[in-house]
Amino acid sequence: MAKMFSLILLFLVLKLSFIFCLLSDPMCFWRIKDNENYLGDKEADCFFSIYTKHGYVKNDYYSGNLDKQVTPKTILFISSVYFAIEEINRNIHILPNISLQVKIECNLMLDHMKGGLSLKRNEIVPNYYCKNQRSYLIVLTGPLWITSYKFGPILYFSRTPEIYCGYFHFLSDQEQFPHLYQMTPKDTSLSLAMVSLVVHFRWTWVGVIITDDDHGIEFLSELRTGMERSTVCLAFVTIISNERISYFKMIHKYYHQIIMSTAKVVIVYGDKESPVQFNFMLWKHKNIQRLWVSVSQFDMITMIGEFMLNSLHGTVIFSHHQSEMSGFKQFMQTVHPSNYSNDMSFAKLWWTYFKCSLPQPNCKTLKKCPTKTLFKWFFVPPLGMSMSETCYNLYNSVYAVAHSLHEMVLQHVDTYSENNGKILEYNSWKVFSFLKTIQFVNPAGDLVNMDQNRKLDAEYDIFCIIDILKQYGLKMKIGRFYGHFPNGQQLFMSNEMIEWATDIKMLPSVCSMPCRPGLRKYFNEGKAVCCFDCYPCPENEISNMTDMDHCVKCPENEYANTDQTICLKKVVTFLDYEDPLGMALAGVALCFSVLTAVVLCIFLKHRDTPIVKANNETLSYVLLISLIFCFICSLLYIGHLSVASCILQQTMFAIVFTVAASTILAKTITVVLAFKITVPGRRLRWMLLSGAPNYIIPICTIIQIILCGIWLGTSPPFVDIDLYMVPGHIIIVCNKGSVIAFYCVLGYMGSLALTSFTVAFLARNLPDTFNEAKLLTFSMLVFCSVWITFLPVYHSTKGKAMVAVEVFCILASSAGMLLCIFLPKCYILMRPQINSFNEFRKIHAKATNIN
């Protein structure tokens, strides 16, 4: 059941692909594998010898060797030449009353190796004749460069120019090949095009396979330069030897290089006729899957009937741009014997390839063709976009010859001679000189410039080939590269075609996974720049893009988010009344202020009672009033800060607490003096009666005011912002200004409190009927404990918490003094039955009897 479902699904995919190809032609077309042809896509070397005749004459001169080792590509080469010649001969605007004719010889190298060339030299070599044989205007050769290299000197000696239409080779040396014009331009932009593709898909770790020749080495040098400029690294470089013996010695090394590399993308360049194809057949057998990036000459079928570059990921092919020849498809489908006068016709050759029986001369249809053959017949035009690169070069070469000859005829440069009545013979070298400078627009609309010095950088079509079924592949045009466009605008990719049929975008070919935003690259010494580790950005620094070399520091008023990918505005914060903490502290301060005022009212109401009089009534009032101000001054720490509030914070806090501490000291000294003068023989009565202890308060306060004046005069407090104390927040605080002055003020206040505590502690054992020394001792103990604890806690907190700690210490120490000193007294004042002198004497007597 599952197998049936898979077959149905595969059929649907194939059908959809078929429909898509029809709708998107010429963006997409079929590639057919041929397992029955042991030659695969092997290209035959051919000579297309051009000559002229009067009037319109059909081509009927064919060599008997055309049917030897015929492959589909060879048939397409031949058909492209015939197609161009028939178009020209029917065009009244080019060479009127003159027809171009062609003689075709193929597989010359095969004949040469068999020794047949010397026997038929006068038939094969143009312009080599002993009788009244025709001489040829020009010879088109291709696609194999070795043929031009071997037979070039013979053509030169026979005074016949040559146009080489195959893949570019170093045949442009005018000293060595003065008779030869190379139609295919040098691939000066190919390395840039491939690097642009690699950068587009963000592949940074790429392997390279080249053949060991001048072409491969030069390409590798240009590719390496482009990759270094774009921060793309070479994972490995495999140089395939052209010598069979050396190749088989190194074949295991080649295999080890690619199998051990983590690169998923491999660029292939060089001579396809080298042993490199054996590598790919071996790797196919070993199931080595890579995304191959290569040129059109490697878009071929091997002798085992598979694509040379075969991969599950697909193969990307760069081919020189060529426009669709609309009439070529119709030409291919209407070829039949009645168009030609010779039995050995192109139609016979075509039908022989498809293994169909040859129809009668007046028939125009194929007979007894198998289904597979018919499929090939109807879909041959989509093979290679109707014309391959070499076919297009042959097509343009024929037109270049026609335009050159036409221009020469118009200028009456040369007179022609007639041979055998109709054959016209022109000066080949004069035609050749016109050809090297001419430019024209071909029927497809492309500008063809034959001047090598004025040619623009090449344009490349980018194809992707994927396998669909065992016998068929799908070839899609996914992009284009314009070499003459400005940098950054040269590559165009069709995202729709890529996403529809391939997973190229999802293929990672990197040495190290990209560093996500928030991380930075850390390069390891001795390794390629594409191999790195990812480290988090330092504090308050961000990286908002992938693969950043350095993190960017956030501005002072911003902070990095948790992922360290963006800078956020810092929140301005301070201890506000709207904050729960600020609201609570303000509420406590107001409550204790009211409570202190209530205590003051109680004391004023009971000012004639012994408990109030016995403990220096005036000092009690001063202490209560100072405590009210202590509670109120804490409110200056809450809310929006200003310079005035900062100055009042510190000065009011210091002065009112000094008044409170000095008042307690005065009360303590008063208690000590009160008990000392009750002992007979003492002369301290005058000190108590004169109110000397009361002078402690103004003296101590004046000293504190002087310290505060010095503080304000040198370095007063001011409003400050702290950008770094709490991440993500701008803390508005009151800067103390002079830290030394602040601690001097705080230390002076602490020394008063410590003195008061010491004196009260020494007086704790005095008779306690009217003695408040124990209460003073305990209140100073609370006060000192609070402020001693304040110092470490204050320096260990940040932001609003620091202010809250300071406010809490003010409230706690003030509340400690209020409750410890005045709460017991209020308890007595609120019970009138014990608030009398007689009751105090009874209590004291009872305590004495017990002792």
XYZ file of N, CA, C and O in Angstrom, residues 95 401-413 434 438:
64
model
N 23.238 38.926 -48.574
C 23.791 38.192 -49.711
C 22.705 37.826 -50.726
O 22.431 36.638 -50.975
N 30.057 35.256 -40.805
C 30.623 35.061 -42.146
C 29.734 35.726 -43.189
O 30.221 36.418 -44.104
N 28.422 35.545 -43.050
C 27.491 36.118 -44.033
C 27.544 37.646 -44.015
O 27.606 38.286 -45.088
N 27.542 38.247 -42.850
C 27.601 39.708 -42.763
C 28.933 40.246 -43.272
O 28.983 41.316 -43.912
N 30.008 39.554 -42.988
C 31.334 39.995 -43.461
C 31.399 39.958 -44.979
O 31.877 40.900 -45.631
N 30.919 38.856 -45.545
C 30.928 38.728 -46.998
C 29.996 39.757 -47.639
O 30.330 40.360 -48.674
N 28.848 39.972 -47.008
C 27.899 40.957 -47.521
C 28.516 42.354 -47.530
O 28.371 43.105 -48.511
N 29.211 42.705 -46.435
C 29.852 44.014 -46.348
C 30.944 44.157 -47.392
O 31.112 45.222 -48.011
N 31.681 43.094 -47.619
C 32.763 43.133 -48.615
C 32.199 43.285 -50.018
O 32.745 44.031 -50.851
N 31.086 42.607 -50.290
C 30.462 42.703 -51.608
C 29.936 44.112 -51.841
O 30.073 44.684 -52.937
N 29.342 44.706 -50.789
C 28.802 46.063 -50.926
C 29.900 47.080 -51.212
O 29.702 48.055 -51.942
N 31.081 46.845 -50.626
C 32.185 47.788 -50.806
C 33.029 47.468 -52.049
O 34.030 48.151 -52.309
N 32.652 46.406 -52.760
C 33.361 46.007 -53.985
C 34.854 45.854 -53.735
O 35.698 46.305 -54.517
N 35.147 45.259 -52.607
C 36.551 45.097 -52.247
C 37.224 44.057 -53.127
O 38.386 44.175 -53.500
N 37.437 41.478 -42.554
C 36.161 42.120 -42.271
C 35.505 41.487 -41.046
O 34.912 42.178 -40.197
N 33.623 43.299 -37.458
C 32.203 43.556 -37.706
C 31.384 43.325 -36.440
O 31.785 42.578 -35.535
